[in-house]
Coordinates of N, CA and C in Angstrom, one line a residue:
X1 N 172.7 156.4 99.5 CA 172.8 155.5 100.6 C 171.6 154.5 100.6
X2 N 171.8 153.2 100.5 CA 171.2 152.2 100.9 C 170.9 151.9 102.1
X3 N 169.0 152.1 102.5 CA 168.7 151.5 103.7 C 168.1 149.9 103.5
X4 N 168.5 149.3 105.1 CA 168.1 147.8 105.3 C 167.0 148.1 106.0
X5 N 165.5 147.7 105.3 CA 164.7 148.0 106.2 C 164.1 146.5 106.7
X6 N 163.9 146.1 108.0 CA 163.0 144.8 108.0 C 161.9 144.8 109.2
X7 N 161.8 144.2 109.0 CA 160.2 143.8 110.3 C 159.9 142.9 110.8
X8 N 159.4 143.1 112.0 CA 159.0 142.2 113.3 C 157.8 141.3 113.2
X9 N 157.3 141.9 111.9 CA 155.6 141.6 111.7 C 155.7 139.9 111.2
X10 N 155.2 139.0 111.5 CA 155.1 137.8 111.0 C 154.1 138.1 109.3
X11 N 154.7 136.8 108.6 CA 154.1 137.3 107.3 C 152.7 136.5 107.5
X12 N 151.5 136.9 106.1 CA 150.4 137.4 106.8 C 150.0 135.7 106.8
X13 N 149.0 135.3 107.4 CA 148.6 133.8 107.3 C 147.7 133.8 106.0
X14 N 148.1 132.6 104.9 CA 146.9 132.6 104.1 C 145.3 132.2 104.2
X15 N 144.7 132.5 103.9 CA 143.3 132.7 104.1 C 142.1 131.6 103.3
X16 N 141.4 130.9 104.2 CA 141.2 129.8 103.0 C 140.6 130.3 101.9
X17 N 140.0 129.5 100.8 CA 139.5 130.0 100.1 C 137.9 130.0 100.3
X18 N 137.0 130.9 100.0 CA 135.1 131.1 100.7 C 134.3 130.0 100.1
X19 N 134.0 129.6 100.7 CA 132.8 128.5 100.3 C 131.9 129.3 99.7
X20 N 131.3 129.4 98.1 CA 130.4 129.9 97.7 C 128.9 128.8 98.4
X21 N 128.3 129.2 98.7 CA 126.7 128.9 99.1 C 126.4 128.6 97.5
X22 N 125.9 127.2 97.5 CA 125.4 127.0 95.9 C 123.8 127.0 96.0
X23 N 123.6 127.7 94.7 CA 122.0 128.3 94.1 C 121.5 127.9 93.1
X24 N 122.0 126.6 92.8 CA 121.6 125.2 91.7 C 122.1 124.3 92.2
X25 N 121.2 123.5 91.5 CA 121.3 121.6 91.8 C 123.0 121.2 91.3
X26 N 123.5 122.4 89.8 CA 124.7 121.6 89.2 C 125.6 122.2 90.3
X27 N 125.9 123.7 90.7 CA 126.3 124.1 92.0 C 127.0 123.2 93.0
X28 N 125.5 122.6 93.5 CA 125.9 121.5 94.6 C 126.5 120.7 94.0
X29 N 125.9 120.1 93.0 CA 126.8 118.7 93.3 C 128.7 118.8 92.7
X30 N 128.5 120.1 92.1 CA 129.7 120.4 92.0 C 131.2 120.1 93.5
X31 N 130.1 120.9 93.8 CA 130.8 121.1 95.1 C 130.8 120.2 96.1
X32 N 130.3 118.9 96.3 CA 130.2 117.9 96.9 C 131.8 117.4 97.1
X33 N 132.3 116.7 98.3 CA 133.4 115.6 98.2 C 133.4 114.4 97.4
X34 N 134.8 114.2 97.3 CA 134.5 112.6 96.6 C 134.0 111.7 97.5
X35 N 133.4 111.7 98.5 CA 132.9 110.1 99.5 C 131.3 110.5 99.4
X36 N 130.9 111.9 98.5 CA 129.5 111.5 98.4 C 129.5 112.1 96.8
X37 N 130.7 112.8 95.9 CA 129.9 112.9 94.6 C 130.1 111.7 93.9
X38 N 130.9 110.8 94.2 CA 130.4 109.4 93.3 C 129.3 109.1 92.9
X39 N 127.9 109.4 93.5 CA 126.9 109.0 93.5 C 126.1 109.6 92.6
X40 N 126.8 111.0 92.4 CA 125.9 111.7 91.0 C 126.9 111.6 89.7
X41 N 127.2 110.9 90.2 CA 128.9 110.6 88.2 C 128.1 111.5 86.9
X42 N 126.9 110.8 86.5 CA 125.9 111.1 85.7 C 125.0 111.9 86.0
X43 N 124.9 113.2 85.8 CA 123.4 113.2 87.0 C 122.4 114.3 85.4
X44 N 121.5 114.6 85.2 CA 120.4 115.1 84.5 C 119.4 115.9 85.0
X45 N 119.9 117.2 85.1 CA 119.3 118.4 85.4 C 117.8 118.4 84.9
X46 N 116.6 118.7 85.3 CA 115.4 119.1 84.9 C 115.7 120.1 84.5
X47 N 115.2 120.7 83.1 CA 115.1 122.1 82.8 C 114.6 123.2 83.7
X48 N 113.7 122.7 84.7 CA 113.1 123.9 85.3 C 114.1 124.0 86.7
X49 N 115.5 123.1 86.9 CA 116.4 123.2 88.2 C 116.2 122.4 89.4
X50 N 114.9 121.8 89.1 CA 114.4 121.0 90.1 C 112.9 121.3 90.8
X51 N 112.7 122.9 90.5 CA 111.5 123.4 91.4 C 110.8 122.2 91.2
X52 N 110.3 121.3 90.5 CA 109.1 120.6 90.7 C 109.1 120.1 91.4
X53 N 110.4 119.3 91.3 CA 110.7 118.0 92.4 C 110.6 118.8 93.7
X54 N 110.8 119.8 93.7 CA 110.8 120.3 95.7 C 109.6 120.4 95.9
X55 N 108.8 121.1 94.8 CA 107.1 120.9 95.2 C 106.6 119.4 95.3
X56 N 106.6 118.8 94.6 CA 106.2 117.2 95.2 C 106.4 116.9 96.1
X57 N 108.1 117.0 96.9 CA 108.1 116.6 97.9 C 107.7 117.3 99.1
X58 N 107.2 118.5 98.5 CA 106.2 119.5 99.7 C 105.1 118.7 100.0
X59 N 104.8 118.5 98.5 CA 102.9 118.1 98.6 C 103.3 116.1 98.7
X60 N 104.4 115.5 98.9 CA 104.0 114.2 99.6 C 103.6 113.8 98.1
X61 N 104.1 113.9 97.0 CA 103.9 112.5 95.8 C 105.2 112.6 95.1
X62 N 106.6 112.6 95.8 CA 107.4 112.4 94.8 C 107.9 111.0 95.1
X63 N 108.0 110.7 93.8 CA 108.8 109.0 93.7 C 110.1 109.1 93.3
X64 N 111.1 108.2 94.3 CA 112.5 107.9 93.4 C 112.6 106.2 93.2
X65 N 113.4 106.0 92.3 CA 113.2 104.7 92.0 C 114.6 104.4 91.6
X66 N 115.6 103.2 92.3 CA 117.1 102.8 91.3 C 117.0 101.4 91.4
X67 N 117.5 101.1 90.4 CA 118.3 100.1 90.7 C 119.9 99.9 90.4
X68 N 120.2 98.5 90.5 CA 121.5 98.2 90.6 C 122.3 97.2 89.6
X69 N 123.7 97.3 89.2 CA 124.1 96.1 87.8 C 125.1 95.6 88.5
X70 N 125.7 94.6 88.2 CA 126.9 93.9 88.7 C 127.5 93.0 88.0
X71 N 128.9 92.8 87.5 CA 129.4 91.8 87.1 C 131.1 91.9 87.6
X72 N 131.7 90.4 87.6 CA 132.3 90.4 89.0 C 133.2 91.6 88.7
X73 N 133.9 92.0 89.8 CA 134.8 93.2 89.8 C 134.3 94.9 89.5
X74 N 132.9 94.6 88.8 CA 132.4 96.1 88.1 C 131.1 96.3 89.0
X75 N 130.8 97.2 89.5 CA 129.4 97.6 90.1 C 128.6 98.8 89.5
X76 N 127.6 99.1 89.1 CA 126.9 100.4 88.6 C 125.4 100.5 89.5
X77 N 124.8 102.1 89.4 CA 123.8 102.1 89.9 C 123.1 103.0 89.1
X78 N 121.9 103.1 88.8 CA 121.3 104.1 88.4 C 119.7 104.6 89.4
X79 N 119.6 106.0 89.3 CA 118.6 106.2 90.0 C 117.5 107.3 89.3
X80 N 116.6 107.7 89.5 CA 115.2 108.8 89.1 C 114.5 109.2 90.1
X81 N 114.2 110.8 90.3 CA 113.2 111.1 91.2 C 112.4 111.9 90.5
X82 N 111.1 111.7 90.6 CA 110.2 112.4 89.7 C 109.0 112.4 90.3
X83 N 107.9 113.8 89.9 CA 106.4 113.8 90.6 C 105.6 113.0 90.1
X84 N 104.7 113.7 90.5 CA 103.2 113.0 90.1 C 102.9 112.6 88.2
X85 N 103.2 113.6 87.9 CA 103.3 113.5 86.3 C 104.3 112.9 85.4
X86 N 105.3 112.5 86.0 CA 106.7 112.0 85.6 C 107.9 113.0 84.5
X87 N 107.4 114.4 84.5 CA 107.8 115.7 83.9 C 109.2 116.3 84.8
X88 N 109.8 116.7 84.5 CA 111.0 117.6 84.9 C 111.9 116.6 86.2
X89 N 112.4 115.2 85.9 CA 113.2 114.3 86.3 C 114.2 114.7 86.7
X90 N 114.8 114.4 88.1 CA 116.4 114.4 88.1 C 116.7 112.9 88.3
X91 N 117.9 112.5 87.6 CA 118.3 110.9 87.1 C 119.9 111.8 86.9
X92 N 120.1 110.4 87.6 CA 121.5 109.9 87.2 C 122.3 108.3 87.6
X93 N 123.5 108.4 87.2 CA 124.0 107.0 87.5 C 125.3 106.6 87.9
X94 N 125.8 106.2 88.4 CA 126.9 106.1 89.2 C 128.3 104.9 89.3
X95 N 129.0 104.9 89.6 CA 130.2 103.7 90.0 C 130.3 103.0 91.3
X96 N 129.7 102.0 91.8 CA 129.9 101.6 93.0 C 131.1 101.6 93.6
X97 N 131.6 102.0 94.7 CA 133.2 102.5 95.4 C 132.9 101.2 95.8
X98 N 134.6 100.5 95.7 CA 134.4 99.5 96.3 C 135.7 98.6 95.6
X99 N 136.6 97.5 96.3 CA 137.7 96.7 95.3 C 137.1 96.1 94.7
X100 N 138.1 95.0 93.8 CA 137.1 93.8 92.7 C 136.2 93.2 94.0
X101 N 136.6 92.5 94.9 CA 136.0 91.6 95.9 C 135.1 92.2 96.6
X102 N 134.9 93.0 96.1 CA 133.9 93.8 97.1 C 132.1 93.9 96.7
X103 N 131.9 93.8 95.3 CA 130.8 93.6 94.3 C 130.3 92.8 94.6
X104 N 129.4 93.0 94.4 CA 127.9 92.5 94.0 C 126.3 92.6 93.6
X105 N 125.8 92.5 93.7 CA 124.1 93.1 93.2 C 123.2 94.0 94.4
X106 N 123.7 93.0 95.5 CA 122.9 94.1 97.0 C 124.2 95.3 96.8
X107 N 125.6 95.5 96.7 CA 125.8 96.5 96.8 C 125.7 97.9 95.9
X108 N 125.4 97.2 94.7 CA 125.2 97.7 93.7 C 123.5 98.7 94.0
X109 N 122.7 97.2 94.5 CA 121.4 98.1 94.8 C 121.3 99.3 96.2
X110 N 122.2 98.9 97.1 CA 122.2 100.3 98.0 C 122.5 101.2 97.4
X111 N 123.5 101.2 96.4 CA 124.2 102.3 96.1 C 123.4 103.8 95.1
X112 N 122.2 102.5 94.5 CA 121.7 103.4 94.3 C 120.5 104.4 95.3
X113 N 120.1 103.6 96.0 CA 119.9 104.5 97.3 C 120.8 106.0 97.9
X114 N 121.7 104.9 97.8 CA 122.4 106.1 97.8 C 122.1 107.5 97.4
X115 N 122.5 107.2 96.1 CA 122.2 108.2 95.0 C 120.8 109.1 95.3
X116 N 119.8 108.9 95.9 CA 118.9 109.4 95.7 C 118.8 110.3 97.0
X117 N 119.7 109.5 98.0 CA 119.5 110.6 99.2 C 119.9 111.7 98.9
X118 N 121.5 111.6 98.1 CA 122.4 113.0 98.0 C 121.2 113.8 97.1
X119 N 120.8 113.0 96.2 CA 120.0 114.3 94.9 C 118.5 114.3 96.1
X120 N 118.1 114.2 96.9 CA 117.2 114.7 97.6 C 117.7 115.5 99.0
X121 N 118.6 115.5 99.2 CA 119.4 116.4 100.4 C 119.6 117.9 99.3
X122 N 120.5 117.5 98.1 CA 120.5 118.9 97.1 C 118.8 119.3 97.1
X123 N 118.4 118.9 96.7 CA 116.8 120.0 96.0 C 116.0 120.4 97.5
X124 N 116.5 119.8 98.7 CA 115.8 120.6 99.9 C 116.7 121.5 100.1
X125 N 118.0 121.9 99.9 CA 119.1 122.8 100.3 C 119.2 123.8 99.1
X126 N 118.8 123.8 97.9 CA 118.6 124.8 97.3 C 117.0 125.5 96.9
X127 N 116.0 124.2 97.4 CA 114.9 125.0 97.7 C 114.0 125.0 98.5
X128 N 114.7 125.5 99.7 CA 114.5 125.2 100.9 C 113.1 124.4 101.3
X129 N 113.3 123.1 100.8 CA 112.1 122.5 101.7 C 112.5 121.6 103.4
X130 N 111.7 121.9 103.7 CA 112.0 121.3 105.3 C 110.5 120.5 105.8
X131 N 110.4 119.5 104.8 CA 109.2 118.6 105.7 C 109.0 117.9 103.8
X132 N 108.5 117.0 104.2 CA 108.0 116.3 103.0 C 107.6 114.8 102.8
X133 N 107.6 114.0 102.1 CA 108.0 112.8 101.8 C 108.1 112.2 100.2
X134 N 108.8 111.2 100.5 CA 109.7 110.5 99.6 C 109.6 109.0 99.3
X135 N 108.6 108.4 98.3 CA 108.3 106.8 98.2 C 109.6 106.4 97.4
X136 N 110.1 105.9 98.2 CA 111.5 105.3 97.8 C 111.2 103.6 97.1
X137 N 111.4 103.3 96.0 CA 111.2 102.2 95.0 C 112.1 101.7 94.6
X138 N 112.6 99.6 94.7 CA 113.7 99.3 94.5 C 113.4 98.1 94.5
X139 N 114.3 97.0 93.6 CA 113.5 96.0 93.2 C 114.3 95.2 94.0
X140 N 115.9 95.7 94.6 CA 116.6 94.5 96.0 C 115.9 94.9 97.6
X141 N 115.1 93.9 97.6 CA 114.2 94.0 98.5 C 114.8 93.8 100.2
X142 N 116.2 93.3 100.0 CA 116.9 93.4 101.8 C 117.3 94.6 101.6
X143 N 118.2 95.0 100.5 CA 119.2 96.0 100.1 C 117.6 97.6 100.6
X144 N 116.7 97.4 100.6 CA 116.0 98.5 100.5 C 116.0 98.6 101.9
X145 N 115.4 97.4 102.4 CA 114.8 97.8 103.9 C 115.9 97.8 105.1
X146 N 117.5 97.6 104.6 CA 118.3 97.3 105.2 C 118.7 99.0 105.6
X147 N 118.2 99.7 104.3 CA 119.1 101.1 104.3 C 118.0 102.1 104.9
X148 N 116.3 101.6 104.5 CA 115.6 102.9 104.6 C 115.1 102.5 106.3
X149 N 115.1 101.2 106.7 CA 114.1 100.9 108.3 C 115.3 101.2 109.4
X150 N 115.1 102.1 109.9 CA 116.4 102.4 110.8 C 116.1 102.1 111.9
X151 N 115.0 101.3 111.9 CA 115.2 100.1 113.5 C 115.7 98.8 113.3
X152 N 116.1 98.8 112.1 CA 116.6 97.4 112.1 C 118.3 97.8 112.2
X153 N 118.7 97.0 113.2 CA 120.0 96.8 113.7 C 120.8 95.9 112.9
X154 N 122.1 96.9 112.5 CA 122.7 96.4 112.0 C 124.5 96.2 112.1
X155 N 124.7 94.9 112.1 CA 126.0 93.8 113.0 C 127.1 94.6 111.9
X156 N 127.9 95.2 113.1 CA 129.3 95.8 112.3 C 130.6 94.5 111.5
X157 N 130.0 93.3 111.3 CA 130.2 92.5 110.7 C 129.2 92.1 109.2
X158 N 128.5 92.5 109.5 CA 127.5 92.3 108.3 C 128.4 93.0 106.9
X159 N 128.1 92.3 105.7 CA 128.0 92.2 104.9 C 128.0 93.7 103.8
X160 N 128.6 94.2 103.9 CA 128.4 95.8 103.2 C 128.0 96.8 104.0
X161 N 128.3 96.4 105.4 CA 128.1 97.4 106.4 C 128.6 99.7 105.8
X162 N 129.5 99.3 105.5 CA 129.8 100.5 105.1 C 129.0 101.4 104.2
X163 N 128.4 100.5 102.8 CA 127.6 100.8 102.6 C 126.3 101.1 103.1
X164 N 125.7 100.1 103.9 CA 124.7 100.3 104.9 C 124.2 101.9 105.2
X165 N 125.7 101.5 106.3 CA 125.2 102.9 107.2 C 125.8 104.0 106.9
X166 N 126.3 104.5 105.6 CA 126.6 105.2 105.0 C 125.1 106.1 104.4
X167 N 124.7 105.0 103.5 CA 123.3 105.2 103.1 C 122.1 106.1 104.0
X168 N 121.9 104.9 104.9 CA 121.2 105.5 106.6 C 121.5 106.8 106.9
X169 N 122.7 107.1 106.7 CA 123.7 108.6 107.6 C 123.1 109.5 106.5
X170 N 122.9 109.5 105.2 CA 122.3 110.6 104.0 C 120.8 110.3 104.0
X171 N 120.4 109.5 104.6 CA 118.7 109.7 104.7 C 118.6 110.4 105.5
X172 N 119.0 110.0 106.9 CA 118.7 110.7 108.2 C 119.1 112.4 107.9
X173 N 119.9 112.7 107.2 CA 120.4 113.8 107.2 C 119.7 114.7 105.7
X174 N 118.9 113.8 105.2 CA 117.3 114.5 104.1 C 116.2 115.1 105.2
X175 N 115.5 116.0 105.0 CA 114.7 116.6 106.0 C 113.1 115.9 105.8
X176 N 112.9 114.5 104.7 CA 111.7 114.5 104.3 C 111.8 113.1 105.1
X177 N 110.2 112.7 105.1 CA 110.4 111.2 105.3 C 110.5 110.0 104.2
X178 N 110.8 108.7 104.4 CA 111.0 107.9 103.7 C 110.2 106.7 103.6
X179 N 109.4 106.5 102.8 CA 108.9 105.4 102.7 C 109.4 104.1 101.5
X180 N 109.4 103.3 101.9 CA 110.1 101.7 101.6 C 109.1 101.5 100.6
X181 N 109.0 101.0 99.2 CA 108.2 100.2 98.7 C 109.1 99.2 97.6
X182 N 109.0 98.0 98.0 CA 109.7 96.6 96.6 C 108.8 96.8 96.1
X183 N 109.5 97.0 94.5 CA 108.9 96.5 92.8 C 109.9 95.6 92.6
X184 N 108.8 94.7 91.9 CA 108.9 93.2 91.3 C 110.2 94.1 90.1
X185 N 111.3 93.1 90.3 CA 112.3 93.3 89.0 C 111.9 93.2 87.5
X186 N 112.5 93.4 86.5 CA 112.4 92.5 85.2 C 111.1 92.0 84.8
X187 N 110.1 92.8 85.6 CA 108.9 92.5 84.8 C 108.5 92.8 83.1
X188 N 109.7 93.5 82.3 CA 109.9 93.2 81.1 C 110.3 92.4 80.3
X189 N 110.3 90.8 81.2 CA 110.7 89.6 80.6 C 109.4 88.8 80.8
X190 N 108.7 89.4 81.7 CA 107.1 88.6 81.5 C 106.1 88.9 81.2
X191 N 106.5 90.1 80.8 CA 104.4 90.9 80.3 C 105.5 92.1 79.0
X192 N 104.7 92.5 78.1 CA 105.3 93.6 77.5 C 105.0 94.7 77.8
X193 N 105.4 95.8 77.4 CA 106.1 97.0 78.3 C 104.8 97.9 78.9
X194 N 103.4 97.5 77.5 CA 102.2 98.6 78.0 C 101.5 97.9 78.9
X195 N 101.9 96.5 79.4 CA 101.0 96.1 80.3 C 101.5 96.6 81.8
X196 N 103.2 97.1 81.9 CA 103.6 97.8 83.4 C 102.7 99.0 83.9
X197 N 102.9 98.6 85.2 CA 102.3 100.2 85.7 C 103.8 100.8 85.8
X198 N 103.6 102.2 86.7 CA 104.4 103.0 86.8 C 106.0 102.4 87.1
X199 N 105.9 102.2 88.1 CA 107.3 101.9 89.0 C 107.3 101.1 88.3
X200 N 107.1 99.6 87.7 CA 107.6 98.6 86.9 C 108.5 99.6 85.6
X201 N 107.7 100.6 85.2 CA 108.3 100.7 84.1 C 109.7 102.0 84.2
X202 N 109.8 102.7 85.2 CA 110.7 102.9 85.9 C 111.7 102.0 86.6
X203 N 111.4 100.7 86.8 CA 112.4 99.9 87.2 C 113.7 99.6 85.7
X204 N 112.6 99.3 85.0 CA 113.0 98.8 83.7 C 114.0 99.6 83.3
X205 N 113.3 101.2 83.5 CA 114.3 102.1 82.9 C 116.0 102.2 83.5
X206 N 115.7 101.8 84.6 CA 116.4 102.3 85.8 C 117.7 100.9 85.6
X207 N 117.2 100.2 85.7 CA 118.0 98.9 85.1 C 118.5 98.9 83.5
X208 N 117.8 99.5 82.7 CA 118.6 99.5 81.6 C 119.7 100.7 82.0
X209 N 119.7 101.8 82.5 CA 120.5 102.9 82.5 C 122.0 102.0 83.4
X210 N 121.6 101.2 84.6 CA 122.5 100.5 85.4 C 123.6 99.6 84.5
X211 N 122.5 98.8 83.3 CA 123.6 98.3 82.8 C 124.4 99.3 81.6
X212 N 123.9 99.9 81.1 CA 124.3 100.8 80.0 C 126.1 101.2 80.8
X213 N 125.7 101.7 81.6 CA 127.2 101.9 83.0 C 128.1 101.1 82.9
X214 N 127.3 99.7 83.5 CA 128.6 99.1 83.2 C 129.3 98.4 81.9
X215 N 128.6 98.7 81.3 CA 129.4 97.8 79.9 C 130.3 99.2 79.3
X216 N 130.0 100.4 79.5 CA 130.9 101.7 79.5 C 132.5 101.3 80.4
X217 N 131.7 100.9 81.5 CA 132.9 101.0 82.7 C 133.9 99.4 82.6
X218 N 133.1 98.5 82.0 CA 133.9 97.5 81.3 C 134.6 97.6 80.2
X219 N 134.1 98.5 79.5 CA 134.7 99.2 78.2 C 136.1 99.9 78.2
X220 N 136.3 100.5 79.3 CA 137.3 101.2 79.9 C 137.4 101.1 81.1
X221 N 137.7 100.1 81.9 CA 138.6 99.5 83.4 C 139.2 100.5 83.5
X222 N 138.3 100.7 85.0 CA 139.5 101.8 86.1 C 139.2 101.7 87.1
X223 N 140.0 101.9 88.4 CA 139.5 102.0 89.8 C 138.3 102.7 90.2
X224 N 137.9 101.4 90.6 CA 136.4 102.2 91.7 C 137.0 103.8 92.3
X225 N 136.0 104.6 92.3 CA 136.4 106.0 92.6 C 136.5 105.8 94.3
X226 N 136.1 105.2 95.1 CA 136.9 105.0 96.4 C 136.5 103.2 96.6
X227 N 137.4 103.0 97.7 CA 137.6 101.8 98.0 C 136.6 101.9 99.3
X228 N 136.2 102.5 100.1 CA 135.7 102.4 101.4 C 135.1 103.3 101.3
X229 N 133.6 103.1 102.1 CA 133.0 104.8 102.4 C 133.1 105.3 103.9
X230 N 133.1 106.4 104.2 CA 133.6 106.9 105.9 C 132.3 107.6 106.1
X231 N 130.9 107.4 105.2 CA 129.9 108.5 106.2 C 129.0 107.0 107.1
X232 N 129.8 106.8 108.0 CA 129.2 105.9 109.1 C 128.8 107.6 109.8
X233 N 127.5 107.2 110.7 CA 127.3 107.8 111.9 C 128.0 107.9 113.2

């Protein structure tokens, strides 16, 4: 004899899947969404994971430095954070989100801002720093003070707004403070290379890695990885 057996029990609900808590730098950025991992495309682990970089920005001497490339329709950024000694770097470089019409050089230069908040939000969340500071270095001089002075008000008409306050929204949400400093661009077109100080010669780098990008990403045309950014405040 065949029994019909059935049940009143609803079937069971599925269960999401657990957010693992990441315990490296590659971890996180793994794990990032697309509307902020665009900004590490490229990114270059320090052998030692980053510990350094979180001590510097304990002890108040870490520098990040990007800049930005542009040609019409194509945007790139590249960026570096590094201590006192310029040893165990995190660098990477990126694709500006954005349509053809949307490009150009200031957006190219937030973006690497960008960039440096996410990789400095990662190295305080995997080692736990909670205080610090950050000499932030950039050679588009509105594009810098537009993203890092957050008393300057900014017109929901303006000009790359999205980028703006997207940028703003990942500082504010870094636990360190930020300080603003412009370097002179392309000072490798008017002095040669041993006469740069530091940040010049980090600009330089930082700019060749930006264009290295785009003539890759001109090499192979493809959609900006988003058209709009949504981390407004």
């Amino acid at each position: 004899m065949l029994l019909k057996v059935s049940s009143t029990c609803p079937p069971p609900t599925p269960q999401p899947e657990a957010t693992i808590t990441p315990t490296t730098l590659r971890e996180y950025f793994d794990q990032l969404e697309e509307d902020l991992s665009w900004a590490v495309e490229d990114v270059q682990i320090p052998a030692d994971g980053g510990a350094t970089l979180a001590r510097a920005l304990q002890s108040n001497c870490a520098i990040a430095v990007s800049d930005g490339s542009y040609q019409t329709g194509f945007g790139t950024a590249a960026w570096v954070i590094e201590g006192r000694d310029g040893k165990d770097r995190l660098k990477g470089r990126c694709t500006v989100p954005g349509g053809d019409e949307d490009h150009d050089p200031y957006r190219s230069e937030a973006a690497g801002i960008f960039g440096v908040a996410i990789a400095i939000q990662a190295l305080c969340a995997i080692f736990q720093v909670q205080a610090g500071v950050v000499a932030m270095m950039c050679d588009g001089k509105e594009a810098l003070r537009h993203c890092t002075d957050q008393l300057w008000h900014v017109k929901v008409d303006k000009a790359h707004y999205d980028m703006i306050m997207a940028t703003r929204r990942q500082i504010q949400l870094t636990p360190v403070h930020w300080t603003g400093y412009h370097v002179d661009g392309h000072q490798d077109d008017l002095m040669e290379m041993e006469e740069l100080n530091c940040w010049e010669l980090l600009n330089v780098e930082m700019d060749t890695e930006a264009k290295a990008k785009l003539r890759h990403n001109m090499a192979s045309p493809q959609q900006s990885p988003l058209q709009n950014l949504s981390q407004e405040p």
